[in-house]
PDB file of C-alpha atoms and ligand atoms in Angstrom:
ATOM      1  CA  UNK E   1       8.099 -16.972  21.633  1.00 78.00           C
ATOM      2  CA  UNK E   2       8.960 -14.180  19.348  1.00 93.00           C
ATOM      3  CA  UNK E   3       7.489 -13.063  16.017  1.00 97.00           C
ATOM      4  CA  UNK E   4       8.633 -12.447  12.969  1.00 98.00           C
ATOM      5  CA  UNK E   5       8.886  -8.538  11.422  1.00 98.00           C
ATOM      6  CA  UNK E   6       6.650  -7.963   8.696  1.00 98.00           C
ATOM      7  CA  UNK E   7       7.322  -5.676   5.332  1.00 99.00           C
ATOM      8  CA  UNK E   8       4.559  -5.525   3.321  1.00 98.00           C
ATOM      9  CA  UNK E   9       6.057  -4.583   0.090  1.00 98.00           C
ATOM     10  CA  UNK E  10       4.681  -0.897  -1.574  1.00 98.00           C
ATOM     11  CA  UNK E  11       5.133  -2.783  -5.034  1.00 98.00           C
ATOM     12  CA  UNK E  12       2.082  -4.272  -4.625  1.00 98.00           C
ATOM     13  CA  UNK E  13       0.143  -1.397  -3.089  1.00 98.00           C
ATOM     14  CA  UNK E  14      -2.455   0.610  -5.564  1.00 98.00           C
ATOM     15  CA  UNK E  15      -0.255   3.517  -7.224  1.00 97.00           C
ATOM     16  CA  UNK E  16      -4.250   5.165  -7.424  1.00 98.00           C
ATOM     17  CA  UNK E  17      -5.103   5.470  -4.239  1.00 98.00           C
ATOM     18  CA  UNK E  18      -1.118   5.110  -2.144  1.00 97.00           C
ATOM     19  CA  UNK E  19      -2.542   6.812   0.873  1.00 97.00           C
ATOM     20  CA  UNK E  20      -5.411   4.917   1.889  1.00 98.00           C
ATOM     21  CA  UNK E  21      -3.354   2.225   1.342  1.00 98.00           C
ATOM     22  CA  UNK E  22      -0.434   3.340   3.618  1.00 98.00           C
ATOM     23  CA  UNK E  23      -2.993   4.439   6.145  1.00 98.00           C
ATOM     24  CA  UNK E  24      -4.351   1.077   5.752  1.00 98.00           C
ATOM     25  CA  UNK E  25      -0.737  -0.576   6.864  1.00 98.00           C
ATOM     26  CA  UNK E  26      -0.370   2.726   9.472  1.00 98.00           C
ATOM     27  CA  UNK E  27      -3.177   0.128  11.350  1.00 98.00           C
ATOM     28  CA  UNK E  28      -1.579  -2.827  10.735  1.00 98.00           C
ATOM     29  CA  UNK E  29       0.782  -4.788  12.815  1.00 98.00           C
ATOM     30  CA  UNK E  30       3.313  -4.319  10.000  1.00 98.00           C
ATOM     31  CA  UNK E  31       7.251  -3.741  11.646  1.00 98.00           C
ATOM     32  CA  UNK E  32       8.563  -1.893   8.069  1.00 98.00           C
ATOM     33  CA  UNK E  33       7.370  -0.597   4.392  1.00 98.00           C
ATOM     34  CA  UNK E  34       9.281  -2.077   2.444  1.00 99.00           C
ATOM     35  CA  UNK E  35      10.267  -0.040  -0.914  1.00 99.00           C
ATOM     36  CA  UNK E  36      11.912  -1.781  -3.413  1.00 98.00           C
ATOM     37  CA  UNK E  37      13.812   0.772  -5.852  1.00 98.00           C
ATOM     38  CA  UNK E  38      14.321  -0.824  -9.798  1.00 98.00           C
ATOM     39  CA  UNK E  39      17.056   0.644 -12.649  1.00 98.00           C
ATOM     40  CA  UNK E  40      15.515  -1.000 -15.436  1.00 98.00           C
ATOM     41  CA  UNK E  41      19.705  -2.421 -15.138  1.00 98.00           C
ATOM     42  CA  UNK E  42      20.690  -4.654 -12.667  1.00 98.00           C
ATOM     43  CA  UNK E  43      16.959  -5.540 -12.961  1.00 98.00           C
ATOM     44  CA  UNK E  44      14.708  -6.213 -16.319  1.00 98.00           C
ATOM     45  CA  UNK E  45      12.052  -4.184 -14.752  1.00 98.00           C
ATOM     46  CA  UNK E  46      11.690   0.090 -13.633  1.00 98.00           C
ATOM     47  CA  UNK E  47       9.634   0.529 -10.331  1.00 98.00           C
ATOM     48  CA  UNK E  48       9.897   4.125  -7.926  1.00 98.00           C
ATOM     49  CA  UNK E  49      12.187   6.957  -6.699  1.00 97.00           C
ATOM     50  CA  UNK E  50      12.551  10.091  -4.606  1.00 98.00           C
ATOM     51  CA  UNK E  51       9.279  11.899  -5.458  1.00 97.00           C
ATOM     52  CA  UNK E  52       7.361   8.207  -4.435  1.00 98.00           C
ATOM     53  CA  UNK E  53       9.910   8.518  -0.876  1.00 98.00           C
ATOM     54  CA  UNK E  54       8.803  12.019  -0.283  1.00 97.00           C
ATOM     55  CA  UNK E  55       5.022  11.050  -1.284  1.00 97.00           C
ATOM     56  CA  UNK E  56       4.940   7.603   1.416  1.00 98.00           C
ATOM     57  CA  UNK E  57       7.395   9.370   3.737  1.00 97.00           C
ATOM     58  CA  UNK E  58       4.852  11.918   4.445  1.00 96.00           C
ATOM     59  CA  UNK E  59       1.877   9.457   4.980  1.00 97.00           C
ATOM     60  CA  UNK E  60       3.704   6.424   5.892  1.00 98.00           C
ATOM     61  CA  UNK E  61       4.335   6.023   9.942  1.00 98.00           C
ATOM     62  CA  UNK E  62       6.643   2.617   9.412  1.00 98.00           C
ATOM     63  CA  UNK E  63      10.236   2.335   9.395  1.00 98.00           C
ATOM     64  CA  UNK E  64      11.136   2.372   5.757  1.00 98.00           C
ATOM     65  CA  UNK E  65      13.131  -0.914   4.487  1.00 99.00           C
ATOM     66  CA  UNK E  66      14.834  -0.497   1.142  1.00 99.00           C
ATOM     67  CA  UNK E  67      15.968  -2.722  -1.410  1.00 99.00           C
ATOM     68  CA  UNK E  68      18.444  -0.755  -4.227  1.00 99.00           C
ATOM     69  CA  UNK E  69      18.077  -3.057  -6.827  1.00 99.00           C
ATOM     70  CA  UNK E  70      20.377  -0.764  -8.846  1.00 98.00           C
ATOM     71  CA  UNK E  71      23.713  -1.186  -9.707  1.00 98.00           C
ATOM     72  CA  UNK E  72      26.848   1.049  -8.246  1.00 98.00           C
ATOM     73  CA  UNK E  73      24.406   1.514  -4.840  1.00 98.00           C
ATOM     74  CA  UNK E  74      27.309   3.614  -4.179  1.00 98.00           C
ATOM     75  CA  UNK E  75      25.441   7.034  -5.742  1.00 98.00           C
ATOM     76  CA  UNK E  76      22.899   6.733  -4.377  1.00 98.00           C
ATOM     77  CA  UNK E  77      22.702   5.408  -0.203  1.00 98.00           C
ATOM     78  CA  UNK E  78      22.835   8.729   1.028  1.00 98.00           C
ATOM     79  CA  UNK E  79      20.339  10.270  -0.701  1.00 98.00           C
ATOM     80  CA  UNK E  80      18.239   6.726   0.803  1.00 98.00           C
ATOM     81  CA  UNK E  81      19.588   7.959   3.906  1.00 98.00           C
ATOM     82  CA  UNK E  82      18.654  11.630   3.931  1.00 98.00           C
ATOM     83  CA  UNK E  83      15.545  10.801   2.124  1.00 98.00           C
ATOM     84  CA  UNK E  84      14.195   8.599   5.925  1.00 97.00           C
ATOM     85  CA  UNK E  85      15.664   4.781   5.214  1.00 98.00           C
ATOM     86  CA  UNK E  86      15.838   3.343   8.052  1.00 98.00           C
ATOM     87  CA  UNK E  87      17.797   0.066   5.994  1.00 99.00           C
ATOM     88  CA  UNK E  88      19.420   0.053   2.999  1.00 99.00           C
ATOM     89  CA  UNK E  89      20.005  -3.010   0.981  1.00 99.00           C
ATOM     90  CA  UNK E  90      22.355  -3.745  -1.274  1.00 99.00           C
ATOM     91  CA  UNK E  91      22.389  -6.119  -3.720  1.00 99.00           C
ATOM     92  CA  UNK E  92      25.605  -8.671  -3.310  1.00 98.00           C
ATOM     93  CA  UNK E  93      25.929  -9.786  -6.683  1.00 98.00           C
ATOM     94  CA  UNK E  94      26.033  -5.076  -7.186  1.00 98.00           C
ATOM     95  CA  UNK E  95      28.892  -3.960  -5.351  1.00 98.00           C
ATOM     96  CA  UNK E  96      32.852  -4.236  -6.090  1.00 98.00           C
ATOM     97  CA  UNK E  97      33.344  -2.914  -2.901  1.00 98.00           C
ATOM     98  CA  UNK E  98      31.414  -4.343  -0.045  1.00 98.00           C
ATOM     99  CA  UNK E  99      32.885  -3.593   3.062  1.00 98.00           C
ATOM    100  CA  UNK E 100      32.595  -0.191   2.003  1.00 98.00           C
ATOM    101  CA  UNK E 101      29.245   0.194   0.898  1.00 98.00           C
ATOM    102  CA  UNK E 102      28.437  -1.534   4.504  1.00 99.00           C
ATOM    103  CA  UNK E 103      30.188   0.574   6.101  1.00 98.00           C
ATOM    104  CA  UNK E 104      28.669   3.740   4.863  1.00 98.00           C
ATOM    105  CA  UNK E 105      25.389   2.508   5.380  1.00 99.00           C
ATOM    106  CA  UNK E 106      26.207   2.490   8.993  1.00 99.00           C
ATOM    107  CA  UNK E 107      27.752   5.795   8.796  1.00 98.00           C
ATOM    108  CA  UNK E 108      24.170   7.538   7.261  1.00 98.00           C
ATOM    109  CA  UNK E 109      22.588   6.526  10.733  1.00 98.00           C
ATOM    110  CA  UNK E 110      21.155   3.275   9.083  1.00 99.00           C
ATOM    111  CA  UNK E 111      21.138  -0.613   8.965  1.00 98.00           C
ATOM    112  CA  UNK E 112      22.919  -2.580   6.644  1.00 99.00           C
ATOM    113  CA  UNK E 113      21.692  -4.645   4.765  1.00 99.00           C
ATOM    114  CA  UNK E 114      23.227  -6.996   1.635  1.00 99.00           C
ATOM    115  CA  UNK E 115      20.517  -8.483  -0.535  1.00 99.00           C
ATOM    116  CA  UNK E 116      21.692 -11.944  -2.000  1.00 99.00           C
ATOM    117  CA  UNK E 117      20.663 -13.081  -5.802  1.00 99.00           C
ATOM    118  CA  UNK E 118      19.166 -16.882  -5.356  1.00 98.00           C
ATOM    119  CA  UNK E 119      21.863 -18.561  -7.032  1.00 98.00           C
ATOM    120  CA  UNK E 120      24.455 -16.091  -4.772  1.00 98.00           C
ATOM    121  CA  UNK E 121      26.328 -18.393  -2.313  1.00 98.00           C
ATOM    122  CA  UNK E 122      25.387 -17.710   1.094  1.00 98.00           C
ATOM    123  CA  UNK E 123      29.586 -18.258   1.914  1.00 98.00           C
ATOM    124  CA  UNK E 124      30.788 -14.937  -0.006  1.00 98.00           C
ATOM    125  CA  UNK E 125      29.449 -12.825   2.747  1.00 98.00           C
ATOM    126  CA  UNK E 126      31.811 -14.718   5.898  1.00 98.00           C
ATOM    127  CA  UNK E 127      34.737 -11.548   5.138  1.00 98.00           C
ATOM    128  CA  UNK E 128      32.278  -9.342   6.256  1.00 98.00           C
ATOM    129  CA  UNK E 129      29.562 -10.588   8.402  1.00 98.00           C
ATOM    130  CA  UNK E 130      30.260  -8.056  11.517  1.00 98.00           C
ATOM    131  CA  UNK E 131      29.637  -4.913   8.771  1.00 98.00           C
ATOM    132  CA  UNK E 132      25.754  -5.885   7.918  1.00 99.00           C
ATOM    133  CA  UNK E 133      22.511  -6.175  10.548  1.00 99.00           C
ATOM    134  CA  UNK E 134      20.546  -7.912   8.078  1.00 98.00           C
ATOM    135  CA  UNK E 135      20.760 -10.131   5.620  1.00 99.00           C
ATOM    136  CA  UNK E 136      18.593 -10.090   2.950  1.00 99.00           C
ATOM    137  CA  UNK E 137      17.375 -13.311   0.971  1.00 99.00           C
ATOM    138  CA  UNK E 138      16.000 -13.118  -2.381  1.00 99.00           C
ATOM    139  CA  UNK E 139      13.006 -16.076  -2.835  1.00 99.00           C
ATOM    140  CA  UNK E 140      12.928 -15.552  -6.488  1.00 99.00           C
ATOM    141  CA  UNK E 141      14.860 -13.625  -9.406  1.00 98.00           C
ATOM    142  CA  UNK E 142      14.470  -9.568  -8.600  1.00 98.00           C
ATOM    143  CA  UNK E 143      12.504  -7.335 -10.285  1.00 98.00           C
ATOM    144  CA  UNK E 144       8.617  -8.611 -10.274  1.00 98.00           C
ATOM    145  CA  UNK E 145       5.900  -8.875  -7.731  1.00 98.00           C
ATOM    146  CA  UNK E 146       4.004 -12.098  -7.656  1.00 98.00           C
ATOM    147  CA  UNK E 147       6.616 -14.220  -8.186  1.00 98.00           C
ATOM    148  CA  UNK E 148       6.226 -18.091  -7.654  1.00 98.00           C
ATOM    149  CA  UNK E 149       8.435 -18.630  -4.521  1.00 98.00           C
ATOM    150  CA  UNK E 150      11.781 -21.037  -4.959  1.00 98.00           C
ATOM    151  CA  UNK E 151      11.679 -23.816  -2.778  1.00 98.00           C
ATOM    152  CA  UNK E 152      15.610 -24.003  -2.411  1.00 98.00           C
ATOM    153  CA  UNK E 153      15.249 -21.064  -0.622  1.00 98.00           C
ATOM    154  CA  UNK E 154      14.355 -22.805   2.636  1.00 98.00           C
ATOM    155  CA  UNK E 155      17.631 -24.641   3.029  1.00 98.00           C
ATOM    156  CA  UNK E 156      19.334 -21.830   1.683  1.00 98.00           C
ATOM    157  CA  UNK E 157      18.330 -20.212   4.486  1.00 98.00           C
ATOM    158  CA  UNK E 158      19.097 -23.570   6.695  1.00 98.00           C
ATOM    159  CA  UNK E 159      22.761 -23.005   6.018  1.00 98.00           C
ATOM    160  CA  UNK E 160      22.035 -19.132   6.431  1.00 98.00           C
ATOM    161  CA  UNK E 161      21.196 -19.533   9.898  1.00 98.00           C
ATOM    162  CA  UNK E 162      23.804 -22.215  10.994  1.00 98.00           C
ATOM    163  CA  UNK E 163      26.593 -19.684   9.318  1.00 98.00           C
ATOM    164  CA  UNK E 164      25.444 -16.258  11.520  1.00 98.00           C
ATOM    165  CA  UNK E 165      26.015 -18.699  14.743  1.00 98.00           C
ATOM    166  CA  UNK E 166      29.093 -20.971  14.042  1.00 98.00           C
ATOM    167  CA  UNK E 167      30.713 -16.884  13.470  1.00 98.00           C
ATOM    168  CA  UNK E 168      27.835 -15.133  16.139  1.00 98.00           C
ATOM    169  CA  UNK E 169      26.369 -12.934  14.638  1.00 98.00           C
ATOM    170  CA  UNK E 170      23.312 -11.008  15.643  1.00 98.00           C
ATOM    171  CA  UNK E 171      22.764  -9.886  11.722  1.00 98.00           C
ATOM    172  CA  UNK E 172      18.858 -10.600  11.221  1.00 98.00           C
ATOM    173  CA  UNK E 173      17.878 -12.822   8.097  1.00 99.00           C
ATOM    174  CA  UNK E 174      14.678 -11.219   5.815  1.00 99.00           C
ATOM    175  CA  UNK E 175      13.473 -13.466   3.397  1.00 99.00           C
ATOM    176  CA  UNK E 176      11.531 -12.196  -0.276  1.00 99.00           C
ATOM    177  CA  UNK E 177       9.686 -13.016  -2.712  1.00 98.00           C
ATOM    178  CA  UNK E 178       6.125 -14.982  -3.372  1.00 98.00           C
ATOM    179  CA  UNK E 179       5.830 -15.507   0.351  1.00 98.00           C
ATOM    180  CA  UNK E 180       2.894 -16.021   1.611  1.00 98.00           C
ATOM    181  CA  UNK E 181       1.012 -17.919   5.226  1.00 98.00           C
ATOM    182  CA  UNK E 182       2.011 -20.951   2.785  1.00 98.00           C
ATOM    183  CA  UNK E 183       5.780 -20.523   3.587  1.00 98.00           C
ATOM    184  CA  UNK E 184       5.815 -18.455   5.824  1.00 98.00           C
ATOM    185  CA  UNK E 185       6.099 -20.817   8.919  1.00 98.00           C
ATOM    186  CA  UNK E 186       8.867 -23.159   6.774  1.00 98.00           C
ATOM    187  CA  UNK E 187      10.482 -19.740   6.347  1.00 98.00           C
ATOM    188  CA  UNK E 188      10.274 -19.180  10.739  1.00 98.00           C
ATOM    189  CA  UNK E 189      11.649 -22.465  10.873  1.00 98.00           C
ATOM    190  CA  UNK E 190      14.813 -22.734   8.736  1.00 98.00           C
ATOM    191  CA  UNK E 191      15.363 -19.109  10.959  1.00 98.00           C
ATOM    192  CA  UNK E 192      13.719 -16.066   8.699  1.00 98.00           C
ATOM    193  CA  UNK E 193      13.350 -13.157  11.296  1.00 98.00           C
ATOM    194  CA  UNK E 194      11.348 -10.707   9.013  1.00 99.00           C
ATOM    195  CA  UNK E 195       8.835 -11.602   6.423  1.00 99.00           C
ATOM    196  CA  UNK E 196       8.575  -8.956   3.345  1.00 99.00           C
ATOM    197  CA  UNK E 197       5.541  -9.306   1.408  1.00 98.00           C
ATOM    198  CA  UNK E 198       3.906  -7.914  -2.148  1.00 98.00           C
ATOM    199  CA  UNK E 199       1.106  -9.934  -3.334  1.00 98.00           C
ATOM    200  CA  UNK E 200       0.239 -11.926  -0.526  1.00 98.00           C
ATOM    201  CA  UNK E 201      -0.421  -9.176   1.376  1.00 98.00           C
ATOM    202  CA  UNK E 202      -1.368  -5.536  -1.363  1.00 98.00           C
ATOM    203  CA  UNK E 203      -3.959  -8.510  -2.887  1.00 98.00           C
ATOM    204  CA  UNK E 204      -5.920  -9.810   0.473  1.00 98.00           C
ATOM    205  CA  UNK E 205      -9.511  -8.996   0.881  1.00 98.00           C
ATOM    206  CA  UNK E 206      -8.939  -8.028   4.221  1.00 98.00           C
ATOM    207  CA  UNK E 207      -4.577  -6.092   4.335  1.00 98.00           C
ATOM    208  CA  UNK E 208      -4.418  -5.593   8.443  1.00 98.00           C
ATOM    209  CA  UNK E 209      -5.958  -9.614   8.734  1.00 98.00           C
ATOM    210  CA  UNK E 210      -3.175 -11.504   6.142  1.00 98.00           C
ATOM    211  CA  UNK E 211      -0.541  -8.508   7.845  1.00 98.00           C
ATOM    212  CA  UNK E 212      -1.855 -10.656  11.405  1.00 98.00           C
ATOM    213  CA  UNK E 213      -2.258 -13.951   9.630  1.00 98.00           C
ATOM    214  CA  UNK E 214       1.995 -13.006   8.808  1.00 98.00           C
ATOM    215  CA  UNK E 215       2.835 -11.938  12.055  1.00 98.00           C
ATOM    216  CA  UNK E 216       0.963 -14.874  14.047  1.00 98.00           C
ATOM    217  CA  UNK E 217       2.399 -17.927  11.950  1.00 97.00           C
ATOM    218  CA  UNK E 218       5.510 -19.393  13.811  1.00 95.00           C
ATOM    219  CA  UNK E 219       3.800 -21.586  15.498  1.00 86.00           C
ATOM    220  CA  UNK E 220       4.838 -23.857  18.681  1.00 79.00           C
ATOM    221  CA  UNK E 221       6.714 -26.732  18.048  1.00 71.00           C
ATOM    222  CA  UNK E 222       6.011 -29.770  18.499  1.00 67.00           C
ATOM    223  CA  UNK E 223       7.378 -31.265  22.272  1.00 58.00           C
TER     224      UNK E 223
HETATM  225  C1  DX5 W 301      10.851  -8.370  -6.231  1.00 91.89           C
HETATM  226  C2  DX5 W 301      10.755  -7.777  -4.386  1.00 91.89           C
HETATM  227  C3  DX5 W 301       9.917  -7.527  -4.036  1.00 91.89           C
HETATM  228  C4  DX5 W 301       8.605  -7.723  -4.105  1.00 91.89           C
HETATM  229  C5  DX5 W 301       7.462  -8.518  -3.520  1.00 91.89           C
HETATM  230  O1  DX5 W 301      12.186  -7.626  -6.242  1.00 91.89           O
HETATM  231  O2  DX5 W 301      11.673  -6.494  -4.186  1.00 91.89           O
HETATM  232  O3  DX5 W 301       9.928  -6.594  -3.059  1.00 91.89           O
HETATM  233  O4  DX5 W 301       8.019  -6.874  -4.255  1.00 91.89           O
HETATM  234  O5  DX5 W 301       6.174  -8.895  -4.159  1.00 91.89           O
HETATM  235  P1  DX5 W 301       5.431 -10.435  -3.892  1.00 91.89           P
HETATM  236  O6  DX5 W 301       6.203 -11.062  -2.370  1.00 91.89           O
HETATM  237  O7  DX5 W 301       4.228 -10.512  -4.758  1.00 91.89           O
HETATM  238  O8  DX5 W 301       6.954 -11.582  -4.393  1.00 91.89           O
HETATM  239 ZN1   ZN W 302      12.205  -5.992  -2.142  1.00 91.89          ZN
END
């Protein structure tokens, strides 16, 4: 039984104790650190950018999963690649030439991710499946941590998994927003490979245990 990949979302960390939180993540079973970049235009919030990326890079041993919630992300993908991103997700809704953008991300040596807002249908991806390494399904409207999970996401992931299998596409499915132990099993059964979790891990009394629980949340199917 394969375990999911876990990506704690930095947005929910305690920035006054960032080094402490990053060292906890380093000691955990997390597979990535999810790094949310918001520009105040594509989403109604501003988060952080390159100075924080530089600080995180110095202390974090996990590969960086960069989620660009910004308009016209082509302007910055090279800088994030140079800044140490392992995966770069751009939003489908923010890209005029998605094929070109994804190709460029791979040329820069990163894995190419596409994020879909809750209202965006998966069918828009059929002509770029070969260019995608990861599909990031938003299970909240992006912009803020700590929001409630949108239940329709489970159906969307089931449909996406069918689409990927039908097209023999090896892209991973990642889910972001309101992920916790309450919905992890259903998300994994639907076909999710990567769970992003902010408040459910950084808000937990024991971050190491919260990540361990998510990592082990795939339960065996009943015979
Ligand atoms: C939301 C961000 C998420 C957020 C997740 O726009 O993209 O990565 O940090 O936080 P939680 O898990 O608290 O919903
Ligand atoms: Zn995110």
